[in-house]
Tab-separated table of C-alpha atoms in Angstrom:
chain	number	residue	atom	x	y	z
A	1	MET	CA	7.792	-31.242	3.948
A	2	SER	CA	9.812	-28.552	2.179
A	3	SER	CA	13.527	-28.869	1.847
A	4	PRO	CA	15.839	-26.174	3.274
A	5	LYS	CA	16.880	-25.337	-0.339
A	6	ALA	CA	13.243	-24.705	-1.341
A	7	LEU	CA	12.762	-22.548	1.676
A	8	ASP	CA	15.756	-20.486	0.758
A	9	ARG	CA	14.387	-19.985	-2.733
A	10	THR	CA	11.137	-18.419	-1.469
A	11	ALA	CA	12.675	-16.578	1.533
A	12	ASP	CA	13.105	-13.073	0.055
A	13	ARG	CA	9.700	-13.168	-1.651
A	14	ARG	CA	8.117	-14.223	1.659
A	15	ARG	CA	9.893	-11.423	3.464
A	16	SER	CA	8.655	-8.869	0.891
A	17	THR	CA	5.076	-10.040	0.508
A	18	GLY	CA	4.181	-11.979	3.675
A	19	GLU	CA	3.143	-15.008	1.559
A	20	LEU	CA	3.467	-18.525	3.054
A	21	HIS	CA	6.021	-20.998	1.659
A	22	GLN	CA	3.291	-23.593	1.246
A	23	SER	CA	1.447	-21.346	-1.247
A	24	LEU	CA	4.598	-20.467	-3.094
A	25	ALA	CA	6.172	-23.952	-3.371
A	26	PRO	CA	4.034	-24.928	-6.336
A	27	LEU	CA	5.417	-21.993	-8.281
A	28	LEU	CA	9.028	-23.216	-8.032
A	29	THR	CA	10.091	-24.397	-11.416
A	30	ASP	CA	13.862	-24.040	-11.591
A	31	ASP	CA	16.881	-23.686	-9.354
A	32	GLY	CA	16.592	-19.963	-8.978
A	33	VAL	CA	14.790	-17.918	-6.339
A	34	LEU	CA	11.091	-17.135	-6.764
A	35	ARG	CA	10.660	-13.747	-8.310
A	36	ILE	CA	7.851	-11.215	-7.668
A	37	PRO	CA	5.952	-10.516	-10.801
A	38	ALA	CA	5.450	-6.939	-12.032
A	39	ALA	CA	2.050	-5.545	-12.917
A	40	GLY	CA	1.252	-6.755	-16.383
A	41	HIS	CA	-0.285	-3.526	-17.613
A	42	GLU	CA	0.505	0.143	-17.172
A	43	GLU	CA	-2.966	0.879	-15.835
A	44	GLN	CA	-2.697	-1.827	-13.219
A	45	ALA	CA	0.646	-0.392	-12.088
A	46	ARG	CA	-0.750	3.097	-12.000
A	47	LEU	CA	-3.737	2.061	-9.831
A	48	GLU	CA	-1.484	0.180	-7.399
A	49	ALA	CA	0.768	3.220	-7.132
A	50	GLU	CA	-2.119	5.631	-6.527
A	51	VAL	CA	-3.606	3.286	-3.928
A	52	PHE	CA	-0.221	3.152	-2.078
A	53	LEU	CA	0.193	6.930	-2.127
A	54	ALA	CA	-3.357	7.557	-0.918
A	55	LEU	CA	-2.941	5.164	1.976
A	56	GLY	CA	0.005	6.988	3.443
A	57	ALA	CA	-2.303	8.705	5.975
A	58	VAL	CA	-3.218	5.380	7.548
A	59	GLY	CA	-0.284	5.773	9.937
A	60	GLY	CA	0.895	3.239	12.461
A	61	LEU	CA	-2.180	1.288	13.364
A	62	SER	CA	-0.645	-2.229	13.614
A	63	ALA	CA	2.546	-4.184	13.061
A	64	HIS	CA	1.684	-4.240	9.352
A	65	PRO	CA	2.590	-1.230	7.147
A	66	LEU	CA	-0.632	0.305	5.727
A	67	GLY	CA	-2.437	-2.539	7.545
A	68	ILE	CA	-1.220	-5.010	4.939
A	69	VAL	CA	-0.566	-8.517	6.376
A	70	ARG	CA	0.078	-10.225	3.098
A	71	LEU	CA	-0.004	-9.702	-0.678
A	72	ARG	CA	-0.363	-12.114	-3.617
A	73	PRO	CA	1.154	-10.323	-6.640
A	74	GLU	CA	0.182	-11.615	-10.091
A	75	GLY	CA	0.586	-10.018	-13.522
A	76	ASP	CA	-3.092	-9.093	-13.966
A	77	ARG	CA	-4.080	-8.468	-10.330
A	78	LEU	CA	-2.937	-7.853	-6.739
A	79	THR	CA	-4.571	-9.548	-3.853
A	80	ILE	CA	-4.067	-7.865	-0.435
A	81	ARG	CA	-4.861	-9.340	2.960
A	82	VAL	CA	-5.736	-6.444	5.269
A	83	THR	CA	-5.506	-6.815	9.027
A	84	ASP	CA	-8.864	-7.510	10.628
A	85	ALA	CA	-9.245	-4.268	12.516
A	86	PRO	CA	-12.444	-2.292	11.762
A	87	TYR	CA	-10.697	1.073	11.976
A	88	VAL	CA	-8.012	0.045	9.519
A	89	VAL	CA	-10.654	-1.098	7.040
A	90	MET	CA	-12.456	2.146	7.501
A	91	CYS	CA	-9.287	4.028	6.751
A	92	TRP	CA	-8.855	2.090	3.475
A	93	ALA	CA	-12.445	2.868	2.404
A	94	ASP	CA	-12.283	6.518	3.472
A	95	LEU	CA	-8.848	7.218	1.829
A	96	LEU	CA	-9.413	5.328	-1.427
A	97	LEU	CA	-13.035	5.705	-2.496
A	98	PRO	CA	-13.461	8.859	-4.506
A	99	ARG	CA	-15.883	11.642	-3.633
A	100	SER	CA	-16.481	15.089	-5.047
A	101	CYS	CA	-15.355	18.012	-2.989
A	102	GLY	CA	-13.526	21.318	-3.150
A	103	GLU	CA	-14.041	24.803	-4.482
A	104	PRO	CA	-13.424	25.914	-8.083
A	105	SER	CA	-9.754	26.325	-8.728
A	106	GLY	CA	-7.195	25.940	-11.462
A	107	ASP	CA	-6.442	22.321	-10.569
A	108	PRO	CA	-9.057	19.674	-11.413
A	109	ARG	CA	-7.552	17.404	-8.798
A	110	ASP	CA	-9.025	19.629	-6.133
A	111	PHE	CA	-12.485	18.442	-7.021
A	112	ILE	CA	-11.844	14.819	-6.060
A	113	THR	CA	-10.762	13.206	-2.862
A	114	GLY	CA	-9.534	9.596	-3.065
A	115	VAL	CA	-8.505	7.695	-6.204
A	116	PRO	CA	-10.320	9.070	-9.283
A	117	GLY	CA	-12.374	6.421	-11.007
A	118	LEU	CA	-12.014	3.768	-8.342
A	119	ARG	CA	-15.065	1.520	-7.909
A	120	TYR	CA	-15.590	-1.725	-6.044
A	121	ASP	CA	-17.582	-4.950	-6.262
A	122	ARG	CA	-17.905	-7.536	-3.561
A	123	ASP	CA	-18.433	-11.256	-3.519
A	124	ARG	CA	-17.277	-14.216	-1.490
A	125	GLY	CA	-13.784	-13.697	-2.789
A	126	GLY	CA	-13.424	-10.248	-1.179
A	127	ILE	CA	-13.741	-6.602	-2.132
A	128	HIS	CA	-12.588	-6.020	-5.700
A	129	LEU	CA	-11.237	-2.520	-6.552
A	130	HIS	CA	-11.118	-1.567	-10.189
A	131	ARG	CA	-11.518	1.295	-12.634
A	132	PRO	CA	-14.334	1.139	-15.214
A	133	GLY	CA	-13.168	0.182	-18.651
A	134	MET	CA	-9.574	-0.439	-17.632
A	135	PRO	CA	-7.682	-3.730	-16.971
A	136	THR	CA	-7.327	-3.137	-13.238
A	137	ARG	CA	-8.009	-5.334	-10.229
A	138	ILE	CA	-6.973	-5.205	-6.603
A	139	THR	CA	-8.765	-7.581	-4.271
A	140	LEU	CA	-9.025	-6.990	-0.524
A	141	THR	CA	-9.420	-9.920	1.833
A	142	GLY	CA	-8.829	-10.720	5.478
A	143	PHE	CA	-11.925	-9.108	7.048
A	144	PRO	CA	-15.700	-9.752	6.838
A	145	ALA	CA	-17.218	-8.192	3.743
A	146	ARG	CA	-20.115	-6.926	5.906
A	147	TRP	CA	-17.674	-4.542	7.550
A	148	TRP	CA	-17.084	-2.858	4.214
A	149	ASP	CA	-20.837	-2.608	3.672
A	150	ARG	CA	-21.420	-1.001	7.096
A	151	ILE	CA	-18.546	1.429	6.561
A	152	THR	CA	-19.527	2.438	3.072
A	153	ASP	CA	-23.198	2.841	4.048
A	154	ARG	CA	-22.097	5.254	6.681
A	155	MET	CA	-19.863	7.147	4.198
A	156	HIS	CA	-22.810	7.545	1.821
A	157	ARG	CA	-24.827	9.118	4.697
A	158	ASP	CA	-21.920	11.271	5.977
A	159	TYR	CA	-20.947	12.574	2.575
A	160	ASP	CA	-24.509	13.258	1.436
A	161	GLY	CA	-24.320	11.873	-2.029
A	162	HIS	CA	-20.794	13.047	-2.769
A	163	LEU	CA	-19.384	9.450	-2.736
A	164	LEU	CA	-19.077	8.464	-6.374
A	165	GLN	CA	-19.333	4.670	-6.025
A	166	ARG	CA	-22.969	4.679	-7.342
A	167	HIS	CA	-21.806	6.168	-10.715
A	168	PRO	CA	-21.175	3.062	-12.910
A	169	GLY	CA	-18.665	5.034	-15.097
A	170	TRP	CA	-16.240	7.910	-14.728
A	171	THR	CA	-17.593	11.294	-13.769
A	172	PRO	CA	-16.228	14.236	-15.783
A	173	GLU	CA	-14.465	15.539	-12.670
A	174	GLU	CA	-12.753	12.241	-12.080
A	175	ARG	CA	-11.563	12.028	-15.660
A	176	SER	CA	-10.217	15.537	-15.419
A	177	ALA	CA	-8.308	14.648	-12.279
A	178	TYR	CA	-7.002	11.389	-13.813
A	179	ASP	CA	-5.805	13.304	-16.893
A	180	ALA	CA	-4.164	15.960	-14.733
A	181	ASP	CA	-2.204	13.256	-12.857
A	182	ALA	CA	-1.138	11.723	-16.190
A	183	GLY	CA	0.746	14.925	-16.930
A	184	TRP	CA	2.962	14.694	-13.788
A	185	PRO	CA	6.593	14.379	-14.990
A	186	PHE	CA	7.340	11.702	-12.359
A	187	PRO	CA	4.739	8.995	-12.939
A	188	PRO	CA	4.370	6.929	-9.727
A	189	GLY	CA	3.300	3.655	-11.403
A	190	PRO	CA	6.768	2.358	-12.354
A	191	VAL	CA	8.085	3.151	-8.833
A	192	PHE	CA	5.371	2.544	-6.324
A	193	SER	CA	3.628	-0.469	-7.902
A	194	PRO	CA	6.817	-2.478	-7.342
A	195	LEU	CA	7.057	-1.105	-3.865
A	196	LEU	CA	3.464	-1.909	-2.949
A	197	ARG	CA	4.099	-5.435	-4.232
A	198	ARG	CA	7.063	-5.640	-1.711
A	199	ILE	CA	5.573	-3.522	1.104
A	200	ARG	CA	6.386	-6.043	3.802
A	201	ALA	CA	10.094	-5.371	3.108
A	202	THR	CA	9.651	-1.971	4.794
A	203	ALA	CA	8.328	-3.470	8.075
A	204	GLY	CA	10.589	-3.698	11.055
A	205	PRO	CA	10.351	-6.364	13.735
A	206	GLY	CA	8.291	-4.215	16.098
A	207	THR	CA	4.654	-4.227	16.964
A	208	VAL	CA	3.847	-0.914	15.262
A	209	ASN	CA	4.973	-0.045	11.669
A	210	SER	CA	4.122	2.817	9.403
A	211	THR	CA	5.273	3.506	5.800
A	212	ASP	CA	4.419	6.685	3.886
A	213	ALA	CA	5.465	8.386	0.672
A	214	TRP	CA	4.734	11.680	-1.094
A	215	THR	CA	6.155	13.932	-3.888
A	216	SER	CA	9.229	15.948	-2.909
A	217	ASP	CA	11.925	17.917	-4.705
A	218	GLY	CA	11.502	16.488	-8.202
A	219	GLY	CA	10.986	12.962	-6.945
A	220	TYR	CA	9.507	11.213	-3.932
A	221	ARG	CA	10.080	10.941	-0.240
A	222	MET	CA	9.399	7.729	1.676
A	223	GLU	CA	9.492	7.328	5.411
A	224	ALA	CA	9.103	4.485	7.850
A	225	THR	CA	8.674	5.063	11.580
A	226	ASP	CA	10.232	1.778	12.603
A	227	GLY	CA	11.434	0.117	9.359
A	228	SER	CA	13.503	-2.887	8.566
A	229	PRO	CA	17.368	-2.769	8.906
A	230	CYS	CA	18.803	-0.864	5.905
A	231	PRO	CA	20.935	-3.850	4.572
A	232	ASP	CA	17.682	-5.947	4.395
A	233	LEU	CA	15.725	-3.149	2.740
A	234	ILE	CA	18.416	-2.472	0.172
A	235	ARG	CA	18.633	-6.169	-0.738
A	236	LEU	CA	14.858	-6.522	-1.007
A	237	LEU	CA	14.300	-3.312	-3.066
A	238	GLY	CA	17.563	-3.426	-5.024
A	239	ASP	CA	18.979	-5.427	-7.839
A	240	GLY	CA	18.529	-8.892	-6.271
A	241	PRO	CA	16.389	-11.519	-8.018
A	242	THR	CA	13.319	-10.509	-6.115
A	243	GLY	CA	14.067	-6.755	-5.928
A	244	ALA	CA	12.491	-3.764	-7.572
A	245	GLY	CA	15.771	-2.824	-9.305
A	246	TRP	CA	16.414	0.362	-7.252
A	247	GLN	CA	20.003	1.606	-6.935
A	248	VAL	CA	21.517	3.234	-3.905
A	249	THR	CA	23.080	6.620	-4.582
A	250	HIS	CA	23.749	7.641	-0.990
A	251	LYS	CA	23.137	6.303	2.484
A	252	ARG	CA	23.646	7.168	6.145
A	253	CYS	CA	22.955	3.935	8.048
A	254	THR	CA	23.076	3.693	11.826
A	255	CYS	CA	21.449	0.278	12.088
A	256	ARG	CA	24.381	-1.356	13.767
A	257	CYS	CA	25.079	1.368	16.247
A	258	ASP	CA	23.975	1.268	19.862
A	259	HIS	CA	22.033	4.494	19.775
A	260	GLU	CA	18.424	3.175	19.814
A	261	HIS	CA	16.691	6.171	18.231
A	262	ASP	CA	19.244	7.219	15.583
A	263	SER	CA	17.610	7.561	12.160
A	264	CYS	CA	18.823	6.150	8.862
A	265	THR	CA	18.580	7.638	5.353
A	266	VAL	CA	19.012	5.974	1.963
A	267	ASP	CA	18.716	7.684	-1.400
A	268	PHE	CA	17.352	5.302	-4.023
A	269	LEU	CA	17.256	5.773	-7.777
A	270	ASP	CA	14.916	3.899	-10.125
A	271	PRO	CA	17.201	3.586	-13.188
A	272	ALA	CA	14.383	2.754	-15.594
A	273	THR	CA	12.695	6.157	-14.954
A	274	GLY	CA	15.416	8.263	-13.380
A	275	ILE	CA	13.112	8.946	-10.457
A	276	ALA	CA	14.666	9.393	-7.039
A	277	VAL	CA	13.183	8.093	-3.814
A	278	ARG	CA	14.644	9.552	-0.622
A	279	TYR	CA	14.008	7.125	2.170
A	280	GLY	CA	14.205	7.733	5.932
A	281	ASN	CA	13.764	5.287	8.760
A	282	GLY	CA	12.967	7.215	11.980
A	283	ARG	CA	13.505	4.200	14.255
A	284	TRP	CA	11.100	5.634	16.683
A	285	GLY	CA	10.831	2.540	18.781
A	286	ARG	CA	7.067	2.518	18.931
A	287	THR	CA	5.328	-0.263	20.779
A	288	ALA	CA	1.781	-1.461	21.183
A	289	ASP	CA	1.605	-0.587	24.914
A	290	LYS	CA	-1.507	-0.485	27.003
A	291	SER	CA	-2.468	3.068	26.005
A	292	TYR	CA	-2.038	2.197	22.364
A	293	GLU	CA	-4.246	-0.865	22.722
A	294	LEU	CA	-6.941	1.186	24.483
A	295	ARG	CA	-6.833	3.849	21.699
A	296	MET	CA	-7.201	1.130	18.984
A	297	GLU	CA	-10.173	-0.341	20.938
A	298	GLU	CA	-11.791	3.065	20.913
A	299	LEU	CA	-11.096	3.661	17.234
A	300	ASN	CA	-12.399	0.164	16.256
A	301	ALA	CA	-15.639	0.875	18.183
A	302	GLN	CA	-16.099	4.095	16.242
A	303	ALA	CA	-15.375	2.620	12.832
A	304	PHE	CA	-18.975	1.737	11.980
A	305	GLY	CA	-20.416	5.135	12.952
């Protein structure tokens, strides 16, 4: 049985990652709180950030932002438990797996949809996402692997050979898109890899949660439809022992007022990079009512094609 002191030492990490105290207790080695490890390699951080940004279009499909129930962050990998809803799994595959598309243009990123260079393997441990020749690994668990097979088989049919999974290495178009992203003056890896590893911190107490981010005004914009109270978010993303080190430069917080649908805004700064993240919590008050449940049943039935 865990002592109250031990529970306190894992509390913020559990709130940020969804991990269970029983799995974290063996990692406690001193009197401090249990920290959240950063990605141990620049390429791992970059992949995690690109996965996070690509998944923004998932929307509010469950109580879990991006459909993420739980994460296990380690230096050389990230393990993600995805909610066991076929439509959510379909969204992950469709938004992440790269495929060739687009018309000739001046931007090589227009030729690729999804995360350039992303490939997957599967075994009993889950679906393993990686980039060939790079020290990267994200493992997806929480759903039957056969779902992924059925969904990706349908994608190969629907996209008529444009899905790039069957290429063992990078295609020239993917490499060009990757290199073009590398020239962006606000690299997402140092900012959104730490956020993905703490994504549960953005979830409010309701039955529907959505978190999204995109480039905006020389930095990034992040929004939650029904996020956590601002004091909690600031503690979990800020300078605390388990935080990402973000600093607050401005905020307009209405969390404690009695106006149910008032929104909140918090401007964060990542001091290590000088990158700004402007956060908004819409506080929409969305709930999983009967119409929502019926819609999800319909979408889940369509997921396999």
